[in-house]
Amino acid sequence: RVACDYFCGKGCYDQMPQEARAALSDNIREWKALTTSRDAFPPLDREVVRKLDVPVLLLTGEKTLAPLRLINAELGRLLPKANRVTIPNATHDMWIGDPQACGTAVMDFLSKH
């Protein structure tokens, strides 16, 4: 509830459909690990990323939080074979918000690689 209120606004959790709350509960161990770890997001060596010479699909939602959009932009810059797709009107939870658009983007990517 606290994380939802922080990321999506006060009262967000209470307004979610039961299925969405169940999905969050199913992932509670991940949330606990992320919020209690002293090193949840260790530094990533940009040179190591730059050397990845494989096709990569970077999906992002148009309404994804700014820090996550910055990460995607940097990955797109570093990865030589990155294909960036932005899902219109979607947030970080784009697979919940628009599974059809996400699936189409993935299938298009896979059909080319």
Backbone as numpy.savetxt, mean C-alpha at the origin, in Angstrom:
# Nx Ny Nz CAx CAy CAz Cx Cy Cz
-8.80 0.47 16.56 -9.63 1.66 16.56 -8.75 2.91 16.56
-7.71 2.92 17.39 -6.82 4.08 17.46 -6.13 4.32 16.13
-5.61 3.26 15.51 -4.93 3.40 14.22 -5.91 3.90 13.15
-7.10 3.35 13.12 -8.11 3.78 12.14 -8.45 5.25 12.33
-8.66 5.65 13.58 -8.97 7.06 13.84 -7.82 7.96 13.41
-6.59 7.50 13.62 -5.43 8.30 13.24 -5.35 8.45 11.73
-5.46 7.33 11.01 -5.27 7.37 9.56 -6.49 7.87 8.80
-7.67 7.60 9.29 -8.88 7.89 8.50 -9.83 8.89 9.13
-9.54 9.32 10.33 -10.41 10.30 10.98 -11.20 9.68 12.13
-11.45 10.50 13.13 -12.15 10.04 14.33 -13.50 9.42 13.98
-13.74 8.27 14.54 -14.99 7.56 14.32 -15.00 6.65 13.11
-13.90 6.62 12.38 -13.81 5.82 11.16 -14.08 4.34 11.44
-13.44 3.81 12.47 -13.58 2.38 12.78 -15.04 2.02 13.02
-15.74 2.85 13.76 -17.13 2.56 14.10 -18.05 2.62 12.87
-17.63 3.32 11.83 -18.43 3.44 10.62 -18.11 2.34 9.59
-17.06 1.57 9.84 -16.67 0.51 8.90 -17.67 -0.63 8.92
-17.86 -1.26 7.75 -18.66 -2.49 7.73 -18.00 -3.57 8.58
-18.79 -4.48 9.07 -18.29 -5.55 9.93 -17.17 -6.34 9.24
-17.29 -6.55 7.91 -16.27 -7.30 7.18 -14.91 -6.60 7.25
-14.92 -5.28 7.14 -13.67 -4.50 7.19 -13.06 -4.57 8.59
-13.89 -4.48 9.62 -13.37 -4.60 10.98 -12.81 -5.99 11.23
-13.45 -7.01 10.67 -12.95 -8.38 10.82 -11.59 -8.52 10.13
-11.42 -7.90 8.97 -10.14 -7.97 8.26 -9.04 -7.31 9.09
-9.35 -6.20 9.72 -8.37 -5.55 10.59 -8.02 -6.44 11.78
-9.01 -7.05 12.36 -8.77 -7.94 13.50 -7.92 -9.14 13.09
-8.15 -9.63 11.87 -7.35 -10.76 11.38 -5.87 -10.41 11.28
-5.57 -9.12 11.14 -4.18 -8.66 10.98 -3.65 -7.96 12.23
-4.27 -8.20 13.36 -3.90 -7.49 14.58 -2.46 -7.79 15.00
-1.95 -8.99 14.72 -0.56 -9.31 15.08 0.41 -8.44 14.31
0.11 -8.18 13.04 0.97 -7.29 12.26 0.96 -5.89 12.86
-0.21 -5.37 13.18 -0.31 -4.04 13.79 0.47 -3.98 15.10
0.35 -5.03 15.90 1.07 -5.06 17.17 2.58 -5.04 16.91
3.05 -5.83 15.97 4.49 -5.86 15.65 4.96 -4.50 15.16
4.19 -3.88 14.29 4.59 -2.58 13.74 4.62 -1.49 14.81
3.68 -1.53 15.72 3.59 -0.45 16.71 4.47 -0.68 17.93
5.00 -1.88 18.10 5.86 -2.12 19.27 7.31 -2.38 18.90
7.61 -2.52 17.63 8.98 -2.79 17.20 9.85 -1.54 17.35
11.08 -1.76 17.74 12.03 -0.65 17.79 12.60 -0.36 16.41
12.38 -1.30 15.47 12.94 -1.15 14.13 11.96 -1.74 13.09
10.73 -1.25 13.09 9.69 -1.80 12.22 10.01 -1.55 10.74
10.66 -0.44 10.46 10.98 -0.08 9.08 12.47 0.25 8.96
13.31 -0.79 8.90 14.75 -0.53 8.82 15.09 0.17 7.50
16.18 0.92 7.48 16.57 1.62 6.26 16.79 0.65 5.11
16.41 1.07 3.94 16.58 0.27 2.73 17.65 0.91 1.87
18.64 0.13 1.51 19.74 0.65 0.71 19.27 0.92 -0.72
19.26 2.18 -1.11 18.77 2.57 -2.43 19.58 1.92 -3.56
20.86 1.72 -3.34 21.69 1.08 -4.37 21.29 -0.37 -4.61
20.87 -1.05 -3.56 20.40 -2.43 -3.70 19.10 -2.43 -4.52
18.22 -1.51 -4.22 16.95 -1.40 -4.96 17.24 -1.08 -6.43
18.12 -0.15 -6.65 18.45 0.29 -8.02 18.96 -0.87 -8.88
19.58 -1.86 -8.26 20.15 -3.00 -9.00 19.10 -4.06 -9.36
17.89 -3.93 -8.88 16.85 -4.90 -9.22 16.45 -4.69 -10.67
16.82 -5.61 -11.51 16.59 -5.48 -12.94 15.47 -6.42 -13.39
14.32 -6.28 -12.74 13.15 -7.09 -13.06 11.94 -6.17 -13.18
10.95 -6.57 -13.96 9.73 -5.76 -14.02 9.04 -5.71 -12.66
8.58 -4.53 -12.28 7.93 -4.34 -10.99 6.67 -3.51 -11.22
5.58 -3.93 -10.62 4.34 -3.15 -10.67 4.19 -2.42 -9.35
4.09 -1.10 -9.41 3.85 -0.28 -8.23 2.43 0.26 -8.32
1.56 -0.27 -7.48 0.17 0.21 -7.42 0.04 1.20 -6.29
-0.68 2.25 -6.53 -0.97 3.20 -5.47 -2.37 3.76 -5.70
-2.98 4.19 -4.64 -4.28 4.83 -4.74 -4.10 6.33 -4.87
-4.96 6.95 -5.63 -4.91 8.40 -5.83 -5.00 9.15 -4.49
-5.72 8.58 -3.53 -5.90 9.23 -2.23 -5.05 8.60 -1.13
-4.02 7.86 -1.53 -3.10 7.27 -0.56 -2.42 8.39 0.23
-2.13 8.13 1.48 -1.48 9.14 2.32 -0.17 9.60 1.71
0.14 10.86 1.89 1.32 11.47 1.28 2.63 10.72 1.54
2.91 10.25 2.76 4.18 9.54 2.96 4.28 8.28 2.10
3.18 7.59 1.91 3.20 6.38 1.08 3.36 6.74 -0.40
2.77 7.84 -0.83 2.96 8.28 -2.21 4.43 8.65 -2.45
5.08 9.25 -1.47 6.49 9.58 -1.60 7.35 8.33 -1.73
7.02 7.31 -0.97 7.76 6.05 -1.06 7.59 5.45 -2.46
6.37 5.43 -2.95 6.12 4.89 -4.30 6.87 5.69 -5.36
6.89 7.00 -5.21 7.59 7.84 -6.18 9.09 7.53 -6.17
9.66 7.36 -4.99 11.08 7.05 -4.90 11.38 5.67 -5.47
10.53 4.70 -5.17 10.72 3.37 -5.75 10.62 3.42 -7.27
9.67 4.19 -7.78 9.54 4.34 -9.23 10.78 4.95 -9.85
11.39 5.87 -9.13 12.61 6.51 -9.62 13.80 5.54 -9.59
13.86 4.71 -8.57 15.00 3.82 -8.38 14.92 2.54 -9.23
13.73 2.04 -9.43 13.58 0.76 -10.12 13.55 0.97 -11.63
14.52 0.42 -12.34 14.63 0.69 -13.77 13.46 0.17 -14.61
12.81 -0.86 -14.12 11.71 -1.45 -14.90 10.36 -1.32 -14.18
10.20 -0.24 -13.43 8.96 -0.05 -12.69 7.84 0.42 -13.60
6.68 -0.15 -13.38 5.47 0.27 -14.06 4.55 0.80 -12.96
4.29 2.10 -12.97 3.48 2.72 -11.92 2.05 2.88 -12.39
1.12 2.44 -11.55 -0.30 2.57 -11.84 -0.97 3.20 -10.62
-1.73 4.26 -10.87 -2.50 4.92 -9.81 -3.97 4.58 -10.01
-4.59 4.07 -8.98 -6.00 3.72 -9.02 -6.81 4.96 -8.61
-7.64 5.49 -9.53 -8.40 6.71 -9.24 -9.31 6.55 -8.03
-9.40 7.63 -7.25 -10.30 7.71 -6.09 -10.07 6.64 -5.04
-8.92 5.98 -5.07 -8.64 4.91 -4.11 -7.64 5.38 -3.05
-7.69 4.72 -1.90 -6.74 4.98 -0.82 -5.71 3.85 -0.83
-4.94 3.76 0.24 -3.97 2.67 0.40 -4.69 1.31 0.36
-5.92 1.29 0.77 -6.72 0.06 0.75 -7.42 -0.11 -0.58
-6.68 0.13 -1.66 -7.27 0.11 -3.00 -7.88 -1.24 -3.36
-7.34 -2.32 -2.82 -7.89 -3.65 -3.14 -9.27 -3.83 -2.54
-9.57 -3.10 -1.50 -10.91 -3.13 -0.91 -11.80 -2.14 -1.66
-11.27 -0.95 -1.94 -12.05 0.10 -2.57 -12.37 -0.15 -4.03
-11.44 -0.72 -4.78 -11.67 -0.96 -6.20 -10.91 -2.20 -6.66
-11.37 -3.37 -6.23 -10.66 -4.60 -6.59 -10.64 -4.83 -8.11
-11.66 -4.38 -8.82 -11.69 -4.57 -10.27 -10.55 -3.82 -10.94
-10.35 -2.54 -10.59 -9.28 -1.75 -11.19 -7.91 -2.32 -10.83
-7.76 -2.76 -9.59 -6.48 -3.35 -9.16 -6.22 -4.65 -9.93
-7.22 -5.49 -10.03 -7.06 -6.74 -10.75 -6.73 -6.51 -12.21
-7.37 -5.53 -12.81 -7.09 -5.21 -14.21 -5.65 -4.75 -14.38
-5.18 -3.90 -13.48 -3.80 -3.42 -13.55 -2.81 -4.57 -13.42
-3.08 -5.49 -12.50 -2.19 -6.63 -12.31 -2.21 -7.54 -13.53
-3.39 -7.83 -14.05 -3.48 -8.72 -15.22 -2.82 -8.08 -16.44
-2.97 -6.77 -16.63 -2.30 -6.07 -17.72 -0.78 -6.19 -17.58
-0.30 -5.97 -16.37 1.13 -6.08 -16.11 1.64 -7.49 -16.39
0.94 -8.48 -15.86 1.36 -9.88 -16.04 1.31 -10.30 -17.51
0.36 -9.78 -18.26 0.26 -10.17 -19.66 1.45 -9.63 -20.48
2.09 -8.59 -19.98 3.25 -8.01 -20.66 4.57 -8.58 -20.18
4.53 -9.28 -19.04 5.78 -9.78 -18.45 5.64 -11.24 -18.16
